[in-house]
Coordinates of C-alpha atoms in Angstrom, one line a residue:
M1 CA 0.0 0.0 0.0
W2 CA 2.7 2.4 1.0
T3 CA 4.7 1.5 -2.1
H4 CA 1.6 2.2 -4.3
F5 CA 1.1 5.6 -2.6
F6 CA 4.8 6.6 -3.0
K7 CA 4.6 5.7 -6.7
L8 CA 1.4 7.8 -7.1
R9 CA 3.0 10.8 -5.3
L10 CA 6.1 10.5 -7.5
V11 CA 4.0 10.6 -10.7
C12 CA 2.1 13.6 -9.5
C13 CA 5.4 15.5 -8.8
L14 CA 6.7 14.7 -12.2
L15 CA 3.5 15.9 -13.8
A16 CA 3.7 19.1 -11.8
V17 CA 7.3 19.7 -12.9
L18 CA 6.4 19.0 -16.5
M19 CA 3.4 21.5 -16.3
V20 CA 5.7 24.2 -14.9
A21 CA 8.2 23.6 -17.7
V22 CA 5.6 23.8 -20.4
L23 CA 4.2 27.0 -18.8
V24 CA 7.6 28.6 -18.8
I25 CA 8.3 27.7 -22.4
T26 CA 4.9 29.0 -23.4
V27 CA 5.3 32.3 -21.6
T28 CA 8.7 32.8 -23.2
Q29 CA 7.4 32.1 -26.7
V30 CA 4.5 34.5 -26.1
E31 CA 6.9 37.2 -25.0
N32 CA 9.0 36.6 -28.0
L33 CA 6.0 36.7 -30.3
D34 CA 4.8 39.9 -28.6
H35 CA 8.2 41.5 -29.1
E36 CA 8.2 40.5 -32.8
A37 CA 4.6 41.7 -33.2
V38 CA 5.4 45.1 -31.7
S39 CA 8.5 45.4 -33.9
A40 CA 6.6 44.3 -37.0
T41 CA 3.9 46.8 -36.2
F42 CA 6.4 49.6 -35.8
I43 CA 8.3 48.7 -39.0
D44 CA 5.1 48.3 -41.1
R45 CA 3.9 51.7 -39.9
T46 CA 7.1 53.3 -41.0
G47 CA 6.8 51.8 -44.5
P48 CA 10.3 50.5 -45.2
F49 CA 11.4 48.7 -48.3
L50 CA 10.5 45.1 -47.4
S51 CA 11.0 41.8 -49.3
P52 CA 11.3 38.1 -48.3
P53 CA 14.4 37.3 -46.2
V54 CA 17.6 37.4 -48.0
T55 CA 20.4 35.1 -46.9
G56 CA 24.1 35.2 -47.6
I57 CA 24.5 39.0 -47.3
S58 CA 28.1 39.8 -46.6
R59 CA 28.6 42.0 -43.5
S60 CA 31.5 44.4 -43.2
P61 CA 34.1 42.7 -40.9
F62 CA 35.6 46.0 -39.8
C63 CA 33.4 46.4 -36.8
G64 CA 32.6 43.4 -34.6
Y65 CA 30.7 45.4 -32.0
D66 CA 27.3 44.0 -31.5
H67 CA 25.7 47.4 -31.9
Q68 CA 22.0 46.6 -31.9
T69 CA 19.6 43.7 -31.6
L70 CA 17.3 43.7 -34.6
S71 CA 13.8 42.4 -34.8
L72 CA 12.9 40.0 -37.6
Q73 CA 11.3 42.8 -39.7
E74 CA 14.3 45.1 -39.2
R75 CA 16.7 42.4 -40.2
M76 CA 14.6 41.7 -43.3
E77 CA 14.6 45.4 -44.2
E78 CA 18.4 45.6 -43.8
N79 CA 19.0 42.5 -45.9
S80 CA 16.7 43.8 -48.6
L81 CA 18.5 47.1 -48.8
L82 CA 22.0 45.6 -48.8
A83 CA 21.0 43.1 -51.5
A84 CA 19.6 45.8 -53.7
L85 CA 22.7 48.0 -53.3
Q86 CA 25.2 45.1 -53.9
R87 CA 23.5 44.2 -57.2
Q88 CA 24.8 47.6 -58.5
V89 CA 28.4 46.6 -58.1
P90 CA 29.8 44.7 -61.2
D91 CA 31.2 41.3 -60.4
V92 CA 34.2 41.1 -62.8
G93 CA 37.8 40.4 -62.2
P94 CA 40.8 42.9 -62.7
V95 CA 40.4 45.0 -65.8
P96 CA 43.3 47.0 -67.4
F97 CA 42.7 50.7 -67.8
V98 CA 42.5 50.4 -71.6
K99 CA 39.5 48.0 -71.2
S100 CA 37.7 50.4 -68.8
T101 CA 34.9 52.7 -69.9
D102 CA 36.0 55.6 -72.1
P103 CA 33.3 58.4 -72.2
S104 CA 34.9 60.0 -75.3
S105 CA 34.4 56.7 -77.2
S106 CA 30.9 56.0 -75.9
Y107 CA 27.8 57.6 -77.4
F108 CA 24.1 57.9 -77.0
V109 CA 21.2 57.9 -79.5
I110 CA 17.7 59.3 -79.2
L111 CA 15.5 56.3 -80.0
N112 CA 12.0 57.7 -80.5
S113 CA 13.0 60.6 -82.6
A114 CA 10.1 62.6 -84.0
A115 CA 9.5 66.0 -85.5
F116 CA 7.6 67.1 -82.5
F117 CA 6.9 65.8 -79.0
D118 CA 4.0 66.8 -76.8
V119 CA 4.5 68.1 -73.3
G120 CA 4.1 65.1 -70.9
S121 CA 5.4 62.5 -73.4
Q122 CA 8.3 60.2 -72.8
L123 CA 11.7 60.4 -74.5
E124 CA 13.9 57.4 -74.7
V125 CA 17.7 57.4 -75.2
I126 CA 20.0 54.5 -75.6
V127 CA 23.6 54.8 -74.3
H128 CA 26.4 52.4 -75.6
V129 CA 29.6 52.5 -73.7
Q130 CA 33.0 51.5 -75.2
D131 CA 36.5 51.2 -73.8
F132 CA 39.7 53.1 -74.6
Q133 CA 40.3 50.8 -77.6
R134 CA 36.9 51.7 -78.9
Q135 CA 35.7 48.1 -78.2
P136 CA 32.1 47.7 -76.9
K137 CA 31.8 46.9 -73.2
K138 CA 30.1 43.6 -72.4
Y139 CA 29.0 44.4 -68.9
G140 CA 27.4 47.2 -67.0
G141 CA 27.9 48.9 -63.7
D142 CA 28.9 52.4 -64.9
Y143 CA 27.4 55.3 -63.0
L144 CA 25.7 57.7 -65.3
Q145 CA 23.9 60.9 -64.7
A146 CA 21.4 62.2 -67.2
R147 CA 19.3 65.4 -67.7
I148 CA 17.3 67.3 -70.2
H149 CA 17.6 71.1 -70.2
S150 CA 16.7 74.3 -72.1
P151 CA 19.3 76.9 -71.3
K152 CA 17.3 79.9 -72.6
L153 CA 14.3 78.9 -70.5
Q154 CA 16.5 78.1 -67.5
A155 CA 14.7 74.7 -67.4
G156 CA 16.0 71.3 -66.5
A157 CA 15.0 67.8 -65.3
V158 CA 16.8 64.5 -64.6
G159 CA 16.4 61.2 -66.4
R160 CA 16.0 57.6 -65.1
V161 CA 18.9 55.3 -66.1
V162 CA 18.3 51.6 -66.6
D163 CA 21.4 49.3 -66.8
Y164 CA 21.0 46.3 -69.0
Q165 CA 24.3 44.8 -67.7
N166 CA 25.7 44.4 -71.2
G167 CA 27.2 47.8 -72.1
F168 CA 23.9 49.3 -73.0
Y169 CA 21.9 51.7 -70.9
K170 CA 18.4 53.2 -71.5
V171 CA 17.5 56.6 -70.2
F172 CA 13.9 57.7 -69.8
F173 CA 12.9 61.4 -69.7
T174 CA 9.5 63.0 -69.2
L175 CA 9.2 66.1 -71.3
L176 CA 7.7 68.7 -69.0
W177 CA 7.9 72.0 -70.9
P178 CA 7.6 73.2 -74.5
G179 CA 10.6 74.4 -76.5
K180 CA 13.9 73.1 -77.7
V181 CA 15.1 70.5 -75.2
R182 CA 18.6 69.2 -75.1
V183 CA 19.8 65.8 -73.8
S184 CA 23.0 65.5 -71.7
I185 CA 24.5 62.3 -70.4
S186 CA 27.6 62.1 -68.2
L187 CA 29.8 59.3 -67.0
V188 CA 30.4 59.9 -63.3
H189 CA 32.5 56.8 -62.7
P190 CA 33.3 53.8 -64.9
S191 CA 32.2 50.4 -63.6
E192 CA 35.8 49.5 -62.9
G193 CA 36.1 52.6 -60.6
I194 CA 32.9 51.6 -58.9
R195 CA 34.5 48.3 -57.8
V196 CA 37.3 50.2 -56.3
L197 CA 35.0 52.6 -54.4
H198 CA 33.0 49.7 -53.1
H199 CA 36.1 47.9 -52.0
L200 CA 37.4 51.0 -50.1
Q201 CA 34.0 51.3 -48.4
E202 CA 34.3 47.7 -47.0
V203 CA 38.0 47.5 -46.1
K204 CA 39.0 51.2 -45.4
P205 CA 36.0 52.7 -43.6
D206 CA 38.5 54.6 -41.5
R207 CA 40.0 56.6 -44.4
V208 CA 38.5 59.6 -42.8
Y209 CA 39.7 59.6 -39.2
F210 CA 38.8 61.6 -36.2
K211 CA 40.4 62.7 -32.9
S212 CA 39.5 63.9 -29.5
L213 CA 41.4 66.0 -26.9
F214 CA 41.5 64.7 -23.3
R215 CA 42.5 67.2 -20.6
S216 CA 42.9 67.3 -16.9
G217 CA 44.7 70.2 -15.3
R218 CA 47.9 70.7 -17.1
I219 CA 47.9 67.3 -18.7
S220 CA 46.4 66.8 -22.2
E221 CA 46.5 64.0 -24.7
T222 CA 45.0 63.6 -28.2
T223 CA 43.9 60.1 -29.5
E224 CA 42.2 58.8 -32.6
C225 CA 38.5 58.0 -32.6
N226 CA 36.0 56.4 -35.0
V227 CA 32.8 54.3 -35.2
C228 CA 35.0 51.3 -34.5
L229 CA 38.7 51.0 -33.9
P230 CA 41.2 48.0 -34.3
E231 CA 41.5 45.7 -31.4
G232 CA 44.6 45.5 -29.3
L233 CA 44.8 48.8 -27.5
P234 CA 42.6 50.0 -24.6
L235 CA 39.5 51.9 -25.7
C236 CA 37.2 54.5 -24.3
N237 CA 33.6 53.5 -25.1
F238 CA 31.4 56.5 -25.9
T239 CA 28.5 54.5 -27.2
D240 CA 25.3 56.4 -26.8
V241 CA 23.2 54.8 -24.0
Y242 CA 19.9 55.7 -25.6
T243 CA 20.4 55.0 -29.3
G244 CA 23.2 52.4 -29.1
E245 CA 25.2 54.4 -31.7
P246 CA 28.8 53.2 -31.2
W247 CA 31.7 55.6 -30.9
F248 CA 35.2 54.8 -29.6
C249 CA 38.5 56.6 -28.9
F250 CA 41.9 55.1 -28.0
K251 CA 42.3 55.5 -24.3
P252 CA 44.8 58.2 -23.2
K253 CA 47.9 56.8 -21.5
K254 CA 47.7 59.1 -18.4
L255 CA 44.1 60.3 -18.4
P256 CA 40.7 58.8 -17.8
C257 CA 38.0 58.5 -20.5
S258 CA 35.9 61.1 -18.6
S259 CA 38.4 63.8 -19.4
R260 CA 37.4 64.0 -23.0
I261 CA 37.0 67.7 -24.1
N262 CA 36.2 67.8 -27.8
H263 CA 35.9 66.1 -31.2
F264 CA 37.4 67.0 -34.5
K265 CA 38.3 65.7 -37.9
G266 CA 41.8 64.3 -37.9
G267 CA 42.3 64.0 -41.7
Y268 CA 42.2 61.8 -44.7
L269 CA 44.3 58.7 -45.3
R270 CA 46.5 58.9 -48.4
G271 CA 48.0 56.4 -50.7
L272 CA 44.8 54.3 -50.9
L273 CA 45.1 53.3 -54.5
T274 CA 47.6 51.5 -56.7
S275 CA 48.8 53.1 -59.8
A276 CA 46.4 51.0 -61.9
E277 CA 43.5 52.0 -59.7
S278 CA 44.5 55.7 -59.8
A279 CA 44.1 55.6 -63.6
L280 CA 40.4 55.0 -63.1
F281 CA 40.0 58.4 -61.3
Q282 CA 41.3 61.1 -63.6
S283 CA 39.8 64.5 -64.0
G284 CA 39.1 65.3 -67.6
V285 CA 39.3 61.6 -68.5
N286 CA 36.7 59.5 -66.6
I287 CA 35.2 61.5 -63.8
K288 CA 32.0 63.4 -64.6
M289 CA 32.8 63.5 -68.3
P290 CA 30.2 64.1 -71.0
I291 CA 29.1 61.3 -73.4
N292 CA 28.4 62.7 -76.8
S293 CA 25.5 62.0 -79.1
S294 CA 25.7 60.0 -82.3
G295 CA 23.2 62.2 -84.1
P296 CA 20.9 65.0 -82.8
D297 CA 21.0 65.6 -79.1
W298 CA 17.9 67.7 -78.9
V299 CA 14.1 67.5 -79.6
T300 CA 11.3 70.0 -80.1
V301 CA 8.5 69.9 -77.6
V302 CA 5.1 71.5 -78.2
P303 CA 2.2 72.3 -75.7
R304 CA -0.4 69.6 -75.4
R305 CA -3.8 70.2 -76.8
I306 CA -5.8 69.7 -73.6
K307 CA -8.2 71.5 -71.4
D308 CA -6.8 74.4 -69.5
T309 CA -7.7 72.8 -66.2
D310 CA -5.8 69.7 -67.0
N311 CA -2.1 70.1 -66.0
P312 CA 0.0 67.0 -66.8
E313 CA 2.9 68.1 -64.7
L314 CA 0.8 68.2 -61.6
S315 CA -1.1 65.0 -61.9
P316 CA 1.4 62.1 -61.7
G317 CA 1.0 59.1 -59.5
P318 CA 2.8 58.8 -56.2
G319 CA 6.5 58.3 -56.4
A320 CA 6.6 59.7 -60.0
F321 CA 9.9 60.3 -61.7
P322 CA 11.2 62.9 -62.0
S323 CA 9.8 64.5 -58.8
G324 CA 10.0 68.0 -60.4
Y325 CA 11.7 70.2 -62.9
Y326 CA 13.1 73.7 -63.2
Y327 CA 11.4 76.3 -65.4
E328 CA 12.6 80.0 -65.4
N329 CA 14.9 79.0 -62.6
Q330 CA 12.1 78.0 -60.3
W331 CA 11.6 74.4 -59.1
R332 CA 8.2 73.0 -60.0
P333 CA 7.4 69.8 -58.1
R334 CA 5.0 67.4 -59.7
G335 CA 1.9 66.6 -57.8
F336 CA 2.3 69.5 -55.4
K337 CA 1.8 73.2 -55.8
M338 CA 4.9 75.0 -54.5
R339 CA 4.7 78.6 -53.4
Q340 CA 7.3 81.2 -54.1
F341 CA 8.6 83.1 -51.1
H342 CA 10.3 86.1 -52.8
D343 CA 9.4 88.6 -50.0
P344 CA 10.9 88.3 -46.5
D345 CA 7.4 89.2 -45.1
D346 CA 6.0 86.1 -46.7
V347 CA 8.5 83.9 -44.9
T348 CA 7.7 85.8 -41.6
E349 CA 4.0 85.2 -42.1
C350 CA 4.6 81.5 -42.7
L351 CA 6.8 81.0 -39.7
Q352 CA 5.0 83.3 -37.3
R353 CA 4.5 81.7 -33.8
K354 CA 6.6 78.7 -34.8
V355 CA 9.6 76.9 -33.5
V356 CA 11.8 75.5 -36.3
Y357 CA 14.5 72.9 -35.6
L358 CA 17.2 72.2 -38.2
F359 CA 19.2 69.0 -37.5
G360 CA 22.1 67.6 -39.5
D361 CA 25.1 68.5 -41.5
S362 CA 26.3 71.7 -43.2
T363 CA 23.9 71.4 -46.2
I364 CA 21.0 72.1 -43.8
R365 CA 23.1 74.7 -42.0
Q366 CA 22.8 76.6 -45.3
W367 CA 19.1 76.9 -44.6
F368 CA 19.8 78.6 -41.3
E369 CA 22.3 80.9 -43.0
Y370 CA 19.9 81.8 -45.8
L371 CA 16.9 82.5 -43.6
T372 CA 18.8 84.7 -41.2
A373 CA 20.3 86.6 -44.1
F374 CA 17.0 86.9 -46.0
V375 CA 14.6 87.8 -43.2
P376 CA 15.6 91.0 -41.4
D377 CA 13.6 90.5 -38.3
L378 CA 15.2 87.0 -37.7
V379 CA 18.2 88.0 -35.6
E380 CA 20.9 85.5 -34.8
F381 CA 21.6 85.2 -31.1
N382 CA 25.3 84.8 -30.4
L383 CA 25.8 81.6 -28.4
G384 CA 29.6 81.8 -28.8
S385 CA 29.5 78.7 -31.0
P386 CA 32.4 77.9 -33.3
K387 CA 31.9 79.2 -36.8
N388 CA 30.3 76.6 -39.1
V389 CA 29.8 74.2 -36.2
G390 CA 27.0 75.6 -34.0
P391 CA 24.7 75.2 -32.3
F392 CA 23.0 78.3 -33.7
L393 CA 19.9 80.2 -32.6
A394 CA 17.9 83.0 -34.2
V395 CA 14.9 84.8 -32.8
D396 CA 12.2 87.1 -34.2
Q397 CA 10.6 88.4 -31.0
K398 CA 8.1 90.6 -32.8
H399 CA 6.6 87.6 -34.6
N400 CA 7.4 84.9 -32.1
I401 CA 9.7 82.9 -34.3
L402 CA 12.5 80.7 -33.0
L403 CA 15.0 79.0 -35.4
K404 CA 17.5 76.5 -34.1
Y405 CA 20.3 74.6 -35.8
R406 CA 22.3 71.7 -34.4
C407 CA 24.8 69.4 -36.1
H408 CA 24.2 65.6 -35.9
G409 CA 26.3 63.3 -33.7
P410 CA 29.5 61.6 -34.8
P411 CA 30.8 60.8 -37.3
I412 CA 30.9 64.5 -38.2
R413 CA 33.8 66.0 -40.2
F414 CA 33.6 69.5 -38.7
T415 CA 36.4 71.4 -37.0
T416 CA 36.4 71.3 -33.2
V417 CA 33.1 70.4 -31.6
F418 CA 32.9 70.3 -27.8
S419 CA 32.0 66.8 -26.5
S420 CA 29.0 68.2 -24.7
E421 CA 27.6 69.5 -28.0
L422 CA 27.7 66.1 -29.7
H423 CA 24.0 65.3 -29.7
Y424 CA 22.4 62.6 -31.8
V425 CA 19.3 63.6 -33.8
A426 CA 17.2 60.8 -32.4
N427 CA 17.8 62.0 -28.8
E428 CA 17.0 65.6 -29.8
L429 CA 13.7 64.5 -31.4
N430 CA 12.8 62.6 -28.3
G431 CA 13.1 65.9 -26.3
I432 CA 10.6 67.8 -28.6
V433 CA 7.0 68.1 -27.5
G434 CA 5.8 68.9 -31.0
G435 CA 2.5 70.3 -32.2
K436 CA 1.0 72.5 -35.0
N437 CA 3.6 75.2 -34.3
T438 CA 6.6 72.9 -34.4
V439 CA 8.6 72.3 -37.6
V440 CA 11.6 69.8 -37.9
A441 CA 14.0 69.5 -40.8
I442 CA 16.7 66.8 -41.0
A443 CA 19.6 66.3 -43.3
V444 CA 22.0 63.4 -42.4
W445 CA 24.0 61.9 -45.3
S446 CA 27.3 63.4 -46.3
H447 CA 29.4 62.3 -43.3
F448 CA 28.5 58.7 -43.8
S449 CA 29.8 58.2 -47.3
T450 CA 33.0 56.4 -46.2
F451 CA 31.3 53.8 -44.1
P452 CA 29.6 50.5 -45.0
W453 CA 25.9 51.0 -45.5
E454 CA 25.0 49.2 -42.3
V455 CA 26.3 52.2 -40.3
Y456 CA 24.0 54.6 -42.2
I457 CA 21.0 52.2 -41.9
R458 CA 21.5 52.0 -38.2
R459 CA 21.5 55.8 -37.9
L460 CA 18.4 56.2 -40.0
R461 CA 16.7 53.5 -38.1
N462 CA 17.2 55.4 -34.8
I463 CA 16.1 58.7 -36.3
R464 CA 13.0 57.1 -37.9
R465 CA 11.9 55.5 -34.7
A466 CA 12.2 58.9 -33.0
V467 CA 10.2 60.6 -35.8
V468 CA 7.4 58.0 -35.6
Q469 CA 7.2 58.6 -31.8
L470 CA 7.1 62.4 -32.3
L471 CA 4.3 62.1 -34.9
D472 CA 2.4 59.7 -32.6
R473 CA 2.3 62.1 -29.7
S474 CA 2.0 65.2 -31.9
P475 CA 0.5 64.4 -35.3
K476 CA 0.4 68.0 -36.4
T477 CA 4.2 68.4 -36.2
V478 CA 5.7 69.0 -39.7
V479 CA 8.8 66.9 -40.3
V480 CA 10.8 67.4 -43.5
I481 CA 13.7 65.4 -44.7
R482 CA 16.3 67.0 -46.9
A483 CA 17.8 64.5 -49.4
A484 CA 21.5 64.3 -50.5
N485 CA 22.8 66.3 -53.4
V486 CA 25.4 65.9 -56.1
Q487 CA 28.7 67.7 -55.9
E488 CA 31.9 68.6 -57.7
L489 CA 34.3 65.6 -58.0
G490 CA 38.0 65.2 -58.5
P491 CA 40.3 62.2 -58.0
E492 CA 40.7 62.7 -54.3
V493 CA 37.1 63.7 -53.4
S494 CA 35.8 60.7 -55.3
L495 CA 37.4 58.4 -52.8
F496 CA 35.7 60.0 -49.8
N497 CA 32.5 61.7 -51.0
S498 CA 31.7 60.5 -54.5
D499 CA 28.2 61.0 -55.9
W500 CA 28.1 57.2 -56.2
Y501 CA 28.4 56.8 -52.5
N502 CA 25.8 59.5 -51.8
F503 CA 23.4 58.1 -54.4
Q504 CA 23.4 54.8 -52.4
L505 CA 22.8 56.8 -49.2
D506 CA 20.0 58.7 -50.8
T507 CA 18.4 55.5 -52.0
I508 CA 18.5 54.1 -48.5
L509 CA 17.0 57.2 -47.0
R510 CA 14.1 57.3 -49.4
R511 CA 13.2 53.7 -48.9
M512 CA 13.5 53.8 -45.1
F513 CA 11.3 56.9 -44.7
S514 CA 8.7 55.9 -47.3
G515 CA 5.3 55.9 -45.7
V516 CA 6.4 57.5 -42.4
G517 CA 4.4 60.7 -42.9
V518 CA 7.3 63.1 -43.6
Y519 CA 7.9 65.5 -46.4
L520 CA 10.9 65.2 -48.8
V521 CA 12.9 68.1 -50.2
D522 CA 14.4 66.3 -53.2
A523 CA 17.8 68.0 -53.1
W524 CA 19.2 65.3 -55.3
E525 CA 17.1 66.2 -58.4
M526 CA 17.2 69.9 -57.5
S527 CA 21.0 70.0 -57.7
Q528 CA 21.4 67.7 -60.6
A529 CA 18.7 69.3 -62.8
H530 CA 20.1 72.8 -62.4
Y531 CA 22.4 74.4 -64.9
L532 CA 24.9 75.6 -62.2
P533 CA 28.0 73.5 -61.5
H534 CA 27.6 70.7 -59.0
K535 CA 28.7 71.7 -55.5
L536 CA 28.6 70.1 -52.0
H537 CA 27.0 73.3 -50.8
P538 CA 24.8 74.4 -53.7
D539 CA 24.6 78.0 -54.8
E540 CA 22.0 80.4 -53.3
I541 CA 19.4 80.1 -56.1
I542 CA 19.2 76.3 -55.5
V543 CA 19.0 76.8 -51.7
K544 CA 16.2 79.3 -52.2
N545 CA 14.2 76.8 -54.2
Q546 CA 14.8 74.2 -51.5
L547 CA 13.5 76.6 -48.8
D548 CA 10.6 77.6 -51.0
L549 CA 9.6 73.9 -51.1
F550 CA 10.2 73.5 -47.4
L551 CA 8.1 76.5 -46.5
S552 CA 5.4 75.3 -48.9
F553 CA 5.1 72.1 -46.8
V554 CA 4.9 74.2 -43.6
C555 CA 2.4 76.7 -45.1
P556 CA 0.7 75.0 -48.1
L557 CA -1.6 76.9 -50.4
E558 CA -5.3 76.7 -49.3
T559 CA -7.4 74.7 -51.7

């Protein structure tokens, strides 16, 4: 009897233990499912570029720091972005210079040539690239830029390039104004140069290096800093506790990490290329060189015979290409009626009773400089900040306008920035209450061009999360993203800030902020379509058009 009772008790105990184990496993799975569900809800709401999971994506080995735990949806998004970008890099072996793309031997032909084209119709151009021996190329990967323009009308728009991966490219243009319209095609970099740029991005992300000064009393030391540093020497870990953005400096020999005073650009690494590679980056030979036409390079466009109320330029579908065009030196976005703010009083009326935050690099600092120079009542308040670094503050007390500029956190290639002023955009956004009288503009791109794309994706992911949270608590807040822009290129600049690098960053930015509920100032098209030379900091007329579009988002025309 006692034996039977003992066996029964033992069985009951085992069943109880089994039930507890099952309960623990079930709770754990539910928690994991809840976490993934929350993450999926967040990602879906922000409208990223999603596709089925991609495997076999090569990760940059330069940084082994486990910077962030990604949800399933975030990992899918990153894999999709990386896969799409890597497909643009030609997978060919070493190619001698004479076999590389020669813009002077290459040519383009207008395919659907006609006596006249209607406004709104499509123009197709085929580009055939050849090498320096005038032999046709058999693979793609060249980076081309294309535009149509009418110099007398001060009109211009960009074209969409399709790479057929066989030495042929097709360019599509939408003809958006009447008159004589000329086609221009440029080779920015040959495909062989693109392979070099991609290789540098993966193996030499530290080719722009940074430094920090550490000081305590009379003792001071300067050490090198970066997103990640080689192992072997003691490091100071300045990873942001809120965003997880990594930043490290070599530890000073005599001072503690807490004695860090400032941050500044150290310089640029030299001798990055072999002589054979250097031949692929020659001004006047294969960097931003025109490709000539085999035949006419212009067409005649006539007005469409349509109702006066039907405006083809203003009725494209969402995501239409191009996003806009210049006419008489004024940018005209498609699908949105942009206002012209020619009078400072119009700007004042728009910004009255508003707080405007400008976060990012020097290209959005141009907006602060333009506004304070253009609007007399907007007076800059001297904060004693270093020139070109900030932070900056301007006030119009009469009309209750507050304008603020602050640079984004490292990596930032500015001259000396005090450590206390190194603020990440995501953290700044989390400190904003928001509302109908709050305007935020963000430009983060140029200082990330030397790093693998994962570094930029991580930064935008943090900023996007903060933007979504801001719009959740204050839906009437206006948030504007300023895209990247093209610039002048030479052999050296190409290795650090090429248009090809920035085109990839711009692609990532657009996809990651698609569907978030923010406005986009398409600085990429606005700088490429204009007749003025390309510059990292565009000329005033381009900045004015950017700000006219920005202010039109803040104060749209009443309909």
